[in-house]
Amino acid sequence: MRNDRTREAARAAGHPATHRANTPTAYGSSTERADRSGLPLSALLALATAVFVTSLTETLPAGLLPAMSADLAVGQSAMGQSVTVYAVGTALTAIPLSAATAGWPRKRLLLTAMAGFAVANTVTAASTSYPLTMVARFVAGVAAGLAWALLAGYARRLAPARLQGKAIAVVMTGIPVALSLGVPAGTFLGGAVGWRVAFSLMTVLTAVLLVWIAVAVPDRPGQRGDGRPPLLRALAVPGVLPVLFVTLVFVLAHTILYTYIAAYLDRLGMGGSTDLVLLVFGGASLASIWIVGVRIDRGLRALTLVSTLAVAAAASLLALAADSPVLVYVAVALWGLGWGGAPTLLQTAVADAGGEAADAAQAMLVTLWNAAMAGGGVAGGILLGLSGPRTLPWSVLALVLPVLAVVIAARAHGFPARRAR
């Protein structure tokens, strides 16, 4: 019976049973006992905290730019590139690092990535040199590329096959929590006691997380050298390309508006309400994560369609009826409901489509995600300079429509009506 369970768990993870024969896999063991829902929540919450750390480390400078630029004697636009260089570090290294470390045990790889965050945030907090700070931010981006390429797959392999989508949803709660609570809290803390303290506390949080991972997260093996799927082979798997296209364009659309939401609101005379608008967005995103977590294992395709339609409706409201503050809040709530669950939906879709090539497909998704974030900031800035903030929602709508078309078309592979078990 134990061998049967081991083979079944191996099939669910997309790895040959022989790769896992020496690894404890029975749920209910001392290190990965599941709660009544069937999920090892302590382990998954540790991974969610890792997602929180990566997301908050990336976006924290946005709320601390004035203080950081003054302290490091550079302009705010130059300091703002600390966010860009992080995304560039992730985009450039996710695929090669994922390939180079494919054979590593997953736990050791995650601990290495999180240790990279601890080092990078410590250097950022102590640095008095702008170039050194930018190097530290690039290193943090590299650590993020390493972490993001393995977190969703790791979560799937810790859960029973029937609950793998829900496991990813639990882990992805780290994103909206970081955006809706972490960034405002970090901004407040930076203003109260200094931006260096905010980054130092990130190091403390990461140190606690390293202990949590070591104690509570079960290990999983990597792939053997002869089983590593090349990137081109992953691209040839039916369904992978549609998911990657949707990821690239959907994230690009979101980032164009999100990066410049303050400028858009200022144009409407709502600049003083930016924090409240972002709070509404964050709350709606958390609700979206919960909805997706409950329904994803039975309705991945339907949820992706609804997510895309919600963002399209929000962009339409912001483009056509933006003179009403009430409608702005309604639109932002729709935007959060559509966007909050998107990381879970897309990572689950690419892992399902990739099968045995899931790790390579995840690395490509991470790369495209961060390339879209960097590109969205550039494209949004160009639009802002050429035609003003009112064109931003129209650009989102123009990008979301082909996303909707691809999701509708990919009903056999990529976003199927029924997920394979």
CSV table of C-alpha atoms in Angstrom, one decimal:
chain,number,residue,atom,x,y,z
A,1,MET,CA,0.0,0.0,0.0
A,2,ARG,CA,2.9,2.4,0.8
A,3,ASN,CA,4.4,1.9,-2.7
A,4,ASP,CA,1.0,2.5,-4.3
A,5,ARG,CA,0.7,5.8,-2.4
A,6,THR,CA,4.2,6.8,-3.3
A,7,ARG,CA,3.6,6.1,-7.0
A,8,GLU,CA,0.3,8.1,-6.9
A,9,ALA,CA,2.0,11.0,-5.2
A,10,ALA,CA,4.8,10.9,-7.8
A,11,ARG,CA,2.3,11.0,-10.7
A,12,ALA,CA,0.5,14.0,-9.1
A,13,ALA,CA,3.8,15.9,-8.9
A,14,GLY,CA,4.8,15.0,-12.5
A,15,HIS,CA,7.9,13.0,-11.4
A,16,PRO,CA,8.8,9.3,-11.9
A,17,ALA,CA,8.1,7.3,-8.7
A,18,THR,CA,11.7,6.2,-8.6
A,19,HIS,CA,12.7,9.8,-8.0
A,20,ARG,CA,10.8,9.9,-4.8
A,21,ALA,CA,11.2,6.4,-3.4
A,22,ASN,CA,13.4,7.5,-0.6
A,23,THR,CA,11.4,10.6,0.3
A,24,PRO,CA,8.7,10.6,3.0
A,25,THR,CA,5.4,11.3,1.3
A,26,ALA,CA,2.6,10.1,3.5
A,27,TYR,CA,0.4,12.9,4.7
A,28,GLY,CA,0.1,12.6,8.4
A,29,SER,CA,3.9,12.2,9.1
A,30,SER,CA,5.3,14.3,11.8
A,31,THR,CA,6.7,16.9,9.4
A,32,GLU,CA,3.7,17.3,7.1
A,33,ARG,CA,0.6,16.4,8.9
A,34,ALA,CA,-2.4,17.9,7.2
A,35,ASP,CA,-5.3,19.6,8.9
A,36,ARG,CA,-8.9,18.5,8.3
A,37,SER,CA,-9.0,20.3,4.9
A,38,GLY,CA,-6.3,17.9,3.7
A,39,LEU,CA,-3.6,20.6,3.4
A,40,PRO,CA,-0.4,20.9,5.3
A,41,LEU,CA,-1.2,24.5,6.4
A,42,SER,CA,1.9,25.3,8.4
A,43,ALA,CA,4.2,24.4,5.4
A,44,LEU,CA,2.0,26.3,3.0
A,45,LEU,CA,1.8,29.4,5.2
A,46,ALA,CA,5.6,29.4,5.4
A,47,LEU,CA,5.6,29.4,1.5
A,48,ALA,CA,3.0,32.2,1.6
A,49,THR,CA,5.3,34.2,3.8
A,50,ALA,CA,8.1,33.7,1.3
A,51,VAL,CA,5.8,35.1,-1.4
A,52,PHE,CA,5.1,38.0,1.0
A,53,VAL,CA,8.8,38.7,1.5
A,54,THR,CA,9.6,38.6,-2.2
A,55,SER,CA,6.6,40.9,-3.1
A,56,LEU,CA,7.2,43.4,-0.3
A,57,THR,CA,11.0,43.5,-1.0
A,58,GLU,CA,10.2,44.4,-4.6
A,59,THR,CA,7.7,47.2,-4.0
A,60,LEU,CA,8.8,48.6,-0.6
A,61,PRO,CA,11.0,51.3,-2.2
A,62,ALA,CA,7.9,52.8,-3.9
A,63,GLY,CA,6.7,54.2,-0.6
A,64,LEU,CA,10.1,55.2,0.6
A,65,LEU,CA,11.5,57.0,-2.5
A,66,PRO,CA,11.8,60.6,-1.0
A,67,ALA,CA,13.7,59.5,2.0
A,68,MET,CA,15.9,57.0,0.1
A,69,SER,CA,16.7,59.5,-2.6
A,70,ALA,CA,17.6,62.3,-0.1
A,71,ASP,CA,19.8,59.9,2.0
A,72,LEU,CA,21.6,58.5,-1.1
A,73,ALA,CA,21.9,62.0,-2.8
A,74,VAL,CA,20.1,61.0,-6.0
A,75,GLY,CA,16.9,62.1,-7.7
A,76,GLN,CA,13.6,60.3,-7.1
A,77,SER,CA,13.5,59.1,-10.7
A,78,ALA,CA,16.9,57.5,-10.2
A,79,MET,CA,15.9,56.0,-6.9
A,80,GLY,CA,12.8,54.6,-8.6
A,81,GLN,CA,15.0,52.4,-10.7
A,82,SER,CA,15.6,50.3,-7.6
A,83,VAL,CA,12.3,48.7,-8.4
A,84,THR,CA,13.2,48.3,-12.1
A,85,VAL,CA,16.6,46.7,-11.4
A,86,TYR,CA,14.9,44.2,-9.1
A,87,ALA,CA,12.5,43.1,-11.9
A,88,VAL,CA,15.4,43.0,-14.3
A,89,GLY,CA,17.4,40.7,-12.0
A,90,THR,CA,14.4,38.4,-11.8
A,91,ALA,CA,13.7,38.4,-15.5
A,92,LEU,CA,17.3,37.8,-16.5
A,93,THR,CA,18.1,34.9,-14.1
A,94,ALA,CA,14.8,33.0,-13.5
A,95,ILE,CA,15.3,30.6,-16.5
A,96,PRO,CA,19.0,29.9,-16.3
A,97,LEU,CA,19.0,29.5,-12.5
A,98,SER,CA,16.0,27.3,-12.6
A,99,ALA,CA,17.8,25.0,-15.2
A,100,ALA,CA,21.0,25.1,-13.2
A,101,THR,CA,19.4,24.1,-9.9
A,102,ALA,CA,16.8,21.7,-11.3
A,103,GLY,CA,18.5,18.8,-9.5
A,104,TRP,CA,18.7,20.5,-6.1
A,105,PRO,CA,16.3,19.4,-3.3
A,106,ARG,CA,13.5,21.9,-3.1
A,107,LYS,CA,14.0,22.8,0.5
A,108,ARG,CA,17.7,23.6,0.2
A,109,LEU,CA,16.9,25.7,-2.9
A,110,LEU,CA,14.2,27.7,-1.1
A,111,LEU,CA,16.4,28.3,1.9
A,112,THR,CA,19.2,29.5,-0.4
A,113,ALA,CA,16.8,31.9,-2.1
A,114,MET,CA,15.5,33.3,1.2
A,115,ALA,CA,19.0,33.7,2.5
A,116,GLY,CA,19.7,35.8,-0.6
A,117,PHE,CA,16.9,38.1,0.5
A,118,ALA,CA,18.3,38.4,4.0
A,119,VAL,CA,21.7,39.4,2.6
A,120,ALA,CA,20.3,41.8,0.0
A,121,ASN,CA,18.0,43.7,2.5
A,122,THR,CA,20.7,43.9,5.1
A,123,VAL,CA,23.1,45.5,2.5
A,124,THR,CA,20.3,47.8,1.4
A,125,ALA,CA,19.6,48.9,5.0
A,126,ALA,CA,23.3,49.6,5.7
A,127,SER,CA,24.4,51.1,2.3
A,128,THR,CA,25.3,54.7,2.0
A,129,SER,CA,26.2,54.3,-1.7
A,130,TYR,CA,23.7,54.4,-4.5
A,131,PRO,CA,25.6,51.9,-6.8
A,132,LEU,CA,25.9,49.4,-3.9
A,133,THR,CA,22.2,49.8,-3.2
A,134,MET,CA,21.4,49.0,-6.8
A,135,VAL,CA,23.7,46.0,-6.7
A,136,ALA,CA,21.8,44.8,-3.6
A,137,ARG,CA,18.5,45.3,-5.3
A,138,PHE,CA,19.7,43.3,-8.3
A,139,VAL,CA,20.7,40.5,-6.0
A,140,ALA,CA,17.3,40.6,-4.3
A,141,GLY,CA,15.8,40.2,-7.8
A,142,VAL,CA,18.0,37.2,-8.6
A,143,ALA,CA,16.8,35.6,-5.3
A,144,ALA,CA,13.2,36.3,-6.3
A,145,GLY,CA,13.7,34.6,-9.7
A,146,LEU,CA,15.0,31.6,-7.9
A,147,ALA,CA,12.1,31.6,-5.4
A,148,TRP,CA,9.3,32.3,-7.9
A,149,ALA,CA,10.4,29.5,-10.2
A,150,LEU,CA,9.9,26.9,-7.5
A,151,LEU,CA,7.2,28.1,-5.1
A,152,ALA,CA,4.1,27.2,-7.0
A,153,GLY,CA,5.5,23.8,-8.0
A,154,TYR,CA,6.6,23.2,-4.4
A,155,ALA,CA,3.1,24.0,-3.1
A,156,ARG,CA,1.6,21.6,-5.6
A,157,ARG,CA,3.9,18.8,-4.4
A,158,LEU,CA,3.0,19.3,-0.8
A,159,ALA,CA,-0.8,18.8,-1.4
A,160,PRO,CA,-3.0,15.9,-2.5
A,161,ALA,CA,-3.7,16.0,-6.3
A,162,ARG,CA,-7.3,17.1,-5.7
A,163,LEU,CA,-6.2,20.1,-3.6
A,164,GLN,CA,-3.2,21.3,-5.6
A,165,GLY,CA,-4.9,24.4,-6.9
A,166,LYS,CA,-6.1,25.3,-3.4
A,167,ALA,CA,-2.5,24.9,-2.1
A,168,ILE,CA,-1.2,27.4,-4.7
A,169,ALA,CA,-4.0,29.8,-3.7
A,170,VAL,CA,-2.9,29.7,0.0
A,171,VAL,CA,0.7,30.4,-1.0
A,172,MET,CA,-0.3,33.3,-3.4
A,173,THR,CA,-2.1,35.2,-0.6
A,174,GLY,CA,1.3,36.7,0.1
A,175,ILE,CA,1.0,39.0,-2.9
A,176,PRO,CA,-2.2,40.9,-2.0
A,177,VAL,CA,-1.2,41.0,1.7
A,178,ALA,CA,2.1,42.6,0.7
A,179,LEU,CA,0.5,45.1,-1.6
A,180,SER,CA,-2.5,46.0,0.6
A,181,LEU,CA,-0.9,45.9,4.0
A,182,GLY,CA,2.8,45.5,3.8
A,183,VAL,CA,3.6,48.4,1.5
A,184,PRO,CA,1.4,50.9,3.5
A,185,ALA,CA,2.9,49.6,6.8
A,186,GLY,CA,6.4,49.8,5.5
A,187,THR,CA,5.8,53.4,4.2
A,188,PHE,CA,4.4,54.4,7.6
A,189,LEU,CA,7.3,52.8,9.4
A,190,GLY,CA,9.8,54.4,7.1
A,191,GLY,CA,8.3,57.9,7.8
A,192,ALA,CA,8.2,57.3,11.5
A,193,VAL,CA,11.6,55.8,12.2
A,194,GLY,CA,13.5,55.8,8.9
A,195,TRP,CA,13.6,53.7,5.7
A,196,ARG,CA,16.6,51.8,6.9
A,197,VAL,CA,14.6,50.4,9.8
A,198,ALA,CA,12.0,49.2,7.3
A,199,PHE,CA,14.6,47.2,5.4
A,200,SER,CA,16.2,45.9,8.6
A,201,LEU,CA,12.9,44.5,9.7
A,202,MET,CA,12.6,42.7,6.4
A,203,THR,CA,15.9,41.0,7.3
A,204,VAL,CA,14.5,40.0,10.7
A,205,LEU,CA,11.3,38.6,9.1
A,206,THR,CA,13.4,36.6,6.6
A,207,ALA,CA,15.5,35.2,9.4
A,208,VAL,CA,12.4,34.0,11.3
A,209,LEU,CA,11.1,32.6,8.0
A,210,LEU,CA,14.3,30.6,7.4
A,211,VAL,CA,13.8,28.9,10.8
A,212,TRP,CA,10.1,28.3,10.0
A,213,ILE,CA,11.0,26.7,6.6
A,214,ALA,CA,13.7,24.5,8.2
A,215,VAL,CA,11.3,23.2,10.8
A,216,ALA,CA,7.9,23.0,9.1
A,217,VAL,CA,8.4,22.5,5.4
A,218,PRO,CA,9.0,19.0,4.1
A,219,ASP,CA,11.6,18.5,1.5
A,220,ARG,CA,11.0,17.4,-2.1
A,221,PRO,CA,13.6,16.1,-4.5
A,222,GLY,CA,14.6,18.0,-7.7
A,223,GLN,CA,14.7,16.4,-11.1
A,224,ARG,CA,17.6,14.1,-12.1
A,225,GLY,CA,19.9,15.4,-14.8
A,226,ASP,CA,18.6,13.2,-17.5
A,227,GLY,CA,15.1,14.3,-16.9
A,228,ARG,CA,15.4,18.0,-17.1
A,229,PRO,CA,13.1,19.2,-19.9
A,230,PRO,CA,14.6,21.8,-22.2
A,231,LEU,CA,12.8,25.1,-22.6
A,232,LEU,CA,12.0,24.5,-26.2
A,233,ARG,CA,10.5,21.2,-25.3
A,234,ALA,CA,8.3,22.9,-22.7
A,235,LEU,CA,7.1,25.4,-25.2
A,236,ALA,CA,6.1,22.5,-27.5
A,237,VAL,CA,3.7,21.1,-24.9
A,238,PRO,CA,0.1,22.0,-25.9
A,239,GLY,CA,-1.3,24.7,-23.7
A,240,VAL,CA,1.9,26.2,-22.4
A,241,LEU,CA,2.2,29.0,-25.1
A,242,PRO,CA,-1.4,30.3,-24.6
A,243,VAL,CA,-0.8,30.5,-20.8
A,244,LEU,CA,2.5,32.3,-21.3
A,245,PHE,CA,0.9,34.8,-23.8
A,246,VAL,CA,-2.0,35.5,-21.4
A,247,THR,CA,0.6,36.0,-18.6
A,248,LEU,CA,2.7,38.5,-20.6
A,249,VAL,CA,-0.2,40.6,-21.8
A,250,PHE,CA,-2.4,40.5,-18.7
A,251,VAL,CA,0.5,41.5,-16.4
A,252,LEU,CA,1.5,44.2,-18.9
A,253,ALA,CA,-2.0,45.6,-18.9
A,254,HIS,CA,-2.3,45.6,-15.1
A,255,THR,CA,1.2,47.2,-14.5
A,256,ILE,CA,0.6,50.1,-16.9
A,257,LEU,CA,-2.3,51.3,-14.8
A,258,TYR,CA,-1.2,50.2,-11.3
A,259,THR,CA,2.2,51.9,-11.6
A,260,TYR,CA,0.7,55.2,-12.4
A,261,ILE,CA,-2.6,55.0,-10.5
A,262,ALA,CA,-1.5,58.0,-8.3
A,263,ALA,CA,-1.1,60.1,-11.4
A,264,TYR,CA,-4.4,58.9,-12.8
A,265,LEU,CA,-6.2,59.8,-9.5
A,266,ASP,CA,-4.5,63.1,-9.3
A,267,ARG,CA,-5.9,64.0,-12.7
A,268,LEU,CA,-9.4,63.4,-11.3
A,269,GLY,CA,-8.8,65.4,-8.2
A,270,MET,CA,-8.6,62.3,-6.0
A,271,GLY,CA,-4.8,62.4,-5.4
A,272,GLY,CA,-5.4,62.7,-1.6
A,273,SER,CA,-7.4,59.4,-1.7
A,274,THR,CA,-4.7,57.2,-3.3
A,275,ASP,CA,-4.1,55.2,-0.1
A,276,LEU,CA,-7.8,54.5,0.3
A,277,VAL,CA,-8.2,53.5,-3.3
A,278,LEU,CA,-5.3,51.1,-2.9
A,279,LEU,CA,-6.8,49.7,0.3
A,280,VAL,CA,-10.0,49.0,-1.6
A,281,PHE,CA,-8.0,47.3,-4.4
A,282,GLY,CA,-6.1,45.3,-1.8
A,283,GLY,CA,-9.2,44.2,0.0
A,284,ALA,CA,-10.9,43.1,-3.2
A,285,SER,CA,-7.7,41.2,-4.2
A,286,LEU,CA,-7.8,39.3,-0.9
A,287,ALA,CA,-11.5,38.4,-1.6
A,288,SER,CA,-10.4,37.3,-5.1
A,289,ILE,CA,-7.7,35.0,-3.6
A,290,TRP,CA,-10.3,33.4,-1.3
A,291,ILE,CA,-12.8,32.9,-4.1
A,292,VAL,CA,-10.2,31.4,-6.4
A,293,GLY,CA,-8.9,29.1,-3.6
A,294,VAL,CA,-12.4,27.7,-3.0
A,295,ARG,CA,-13.2,27.2,-6.7
A,296,ILE,CA,-10.0,26.7,-8.6
A,297,ASP,CA,-9.9,22.9,-8.4
A,298,ARG,CA,-13.3,22.7,-10.1
A,299,GLY,CA,-13.4,25.9,-12.2
A,300,LEU,CA,-10.0,27.1,-13.5
A,301,ARG,CA,-11.3,28.1,-16.9
A,302,ALA,CA,-14.5,29.8,-15.6
A,303,LEU,CA,-12.5,31.7,-13.0
A,304,THR,CA,-9.9,32.9,-15.6
A,305,LEU,CA,-12.7,34.1,-17.9
A,306,VAL,CA,-14.4,36.0,-15.0
A,307,SER,CA,-11.1,37.5,-13.9
A,308,THR,CA,-10.4,38.8,-17.4
A,309,LEU,CA,-13.9,40.2,-17.8
A,310,ALA,CA,-13.7,41.9,-14.4
A,311,VAL,CA,-10.5,43.7,-15.3
A,312,ALA,CA,-12.0,44.7,-18.7
A,313,ALA,CA,-15.1,46.0,-17.0
A,314,ALA,CA,-13.0,48.0,-14.5
A,315,ALA,CA,-10.9,49.5,-17.3
A,316,SER,CA,-14.1,50.5,-19.2
A,317,LEU,CA,-15.6,52.2,-16.1
A,318,LEU,CA,-12.3,54.1,-15.5
A,319,ALA,CA,-12.2,55.2,-19.1
A,320,LEU,CA,-15.8,56.2,-19.6
A,321,ALA,CA,-17.1,57.2,-16.2
A,322,ALA,CA,-14.1,58.3,-14.2
A,323,ASP,CA,-15.5,61.7,-13.2
A,324,SER,CA,-17.5,60.1,-10.4
A,325,PRO,CA,-15.5,59.0,-7.3
A,326,VAL,CA,-18.1,56.4,-6.5
A,327,LEU,CA,-17.6,54.8,-9.9
A,328,VAL,CA,-13.9,54.9,-9.5
A,329,TYR,CA,-14.2,52.9,-6.2
A,330,VAL,CA,-16.5,50.5,-7.9
A,331,ALA,CA,-14.0,50.1,-10.8
A,332,VAL,CA,-11.1,49.6,-8.5
A,333,ALA,CA,-13.0,46.9,-6.5
A,334,LEU,CA,-13.8,45.1,-9.8
A,335,TRP,CA,-10.1,45.5,-10.8
A,336,GLY,CA,-9.0,43.9,-7.5
A,337,LEU,CA,-11.5,41.1,-7.8
A,338,GLY,CA,-10.3,40.3,-11.3
A,339,TRP,CA,-6.6,40.6,-10.6
A,340,GLY,CA,-6.1,39.2,-7.1
A,341,GLY,CA,-6.5,35.6,-8.1
A,342,ALA,CA,-4.6,35.9,-11.4
A,343,PRO,CA,-1.2,34.7,-10.1
A,344,THR,CA,-2.8,31.6,-8.7
A,345,LEU,CA,-4.8,31.0,-11.9
A,346,LEU,CA,-1.9,31.5,-14.2
A,347,GLN,CA,0.6,29.4,-12.2
A,348,THR,CA,-1.8,26.6,-11.8
A,349,ALA,CA,-2.7,26.7,-15.5
A,350,VAL,CA,1.0,26.6,-16.7
A,351,ALA,CA,1.8,23.8,-14.2
A,352,ASP,CA,-1.2,21.8,-15.4
A,353,ALA,CA,-0.3,22.4,-19.1
A,354,GLY,CA,3.4,21.7,-18.6
A,355,GLY,CA,3.1,18.3,-17.0
A,356,GLU,CA,6.6,16.9,-16.7
A,357,ALA,CA,7.9,20.1,-18.1
A,358,ALA,CA,6.2,22.2,-15.4
A,359,ASP,CA,9.4,23.5,-13.8
A,360,ALA,CA,10.7,24.9,-17.1
A,361,ALA,CA,7.2,26.3,-17.9
A,362,GLN,CA,7.1,28.0,-14.4
A,363,ALA,CA,10.5,29.5,-15.0
A,364,MET,CA,9.4,31.0,-18.3
A,365,LEU,CA,6.2,32.3,-16.6
A,366,VAL,CA,8.3,34.1,-13.9
A,367,THR,CA,10.6,35.6,-16.6
A,368,LEU,CA,7.7,36.9,-18.7
A,369,TRP,CA,5.8,38.2,-15.6
A,370,ASN,CA,8.8,40.3,-14.5
A,371,ALA,CA,9.5,41.4,-18.1
A,372,ALA,CA,5.9,42.6,-18.3
A,373,MET,CA,6.2,44.4,-15.0
A,374,ALA,CA,9.3,46.3,-16.3
A,375,GLY,CA,7.7,46.9,-19.7
A,376,GLY,CA,4.5,48.1,-18.1
A,377,GLY,CA,6.3,50.8,-16.1
A,378,VAL,CA,8.1,52.0,-19.3
A,379,ALA,CA,5.0,51.8,-21.5
A,380,GLY,CA,2.8,53.5,-18.9
A,381,GLY,CA,5.4,56.3,-18.6
A,382,ILE,CA,5.5,56.8,-22.3
A,383,LEU,CA,1.7,57.0,-22.5
A,384,LEU,CA,1.6,59.3,-19.5
A,385,GLY,CA,4.0,61.7,-21.2
A,386,LEU,CA,2.4,61.6,-24.6
A,387,SER,CA,-1.3,61.8,-23.9
A,388,GLY,CA,-1.9,62.0,-20.2
A,389,PRO,CA,-3.3,59.7,-17.5
A,390,ARG,CA,-6.8,59.4,-19.1
A,391,THR,CA,-5.4,57.1,-21.8
A,392,LEU,CA,-4.2,54.5,-19.3
A,393,PRO,CA,-7.5,52.7,-18.8
A,394,TRP,CA,-8.0,52.6,-22.6
A,395,SER,CA,-4.6,50.9,-23.0
A,396,VAL,CA,-5.6,48.3,-20.4
A,397,LEU,CA,-8.8,47.6,-22.2
A,398,ALA,CA,-7.0,47.2,-25.6
A,399,LEU,CA,-4.6,44.7,-24.0
A,400,VAL,CA,-7.2,42.7,-22.1
A,401,LEU,CA,-9.3,42.0,-25.2
A,402,PRO,CA,-6.7,39.7,-26.9
A,403,VAL,CA,-6.2,38.0,-23.5
A,404,LEU,CA,-9.9,37.2,-23.4
A,405,ALA,CA,-9.8,35.9,-26.9
A,406,VAL,CA,-6.9,33.5,-26.1
A,407,VAL,CA,-8.5,32.2,-22.9
A,408,ILE,CA,-11.7,31.5,-24.9
A,409,ALA,CA,-9.8,29.8,-27.7
A,410,ALA,CA,-7.6,27.7,-25.4
A,411,ARG,CA,-10.4,25.4,-24.2
A,412,ALA,CA,-8.7,22.2,-25.1
A,413,HIS,CA,-5.2,23.0,-23.7
A,414,GLY,CA,-4.1,25.8,-21.5
A,415,PHE,CA,-7.5,26.7,-20.0
A,416,PRO,CA,-9.5,23.5,-20.4
A,417,ALA,CA,-13.1,23.2,-19.1
A,418,ARG,CA,-12.0,20.2,-16.9
A,419,ARG,CA,-8.6,20.0,-15.3
A,420,ALA,CA,-6.6,16.7,-15.6
A,421,ARG,CA,-6.2,14.8,-12.4
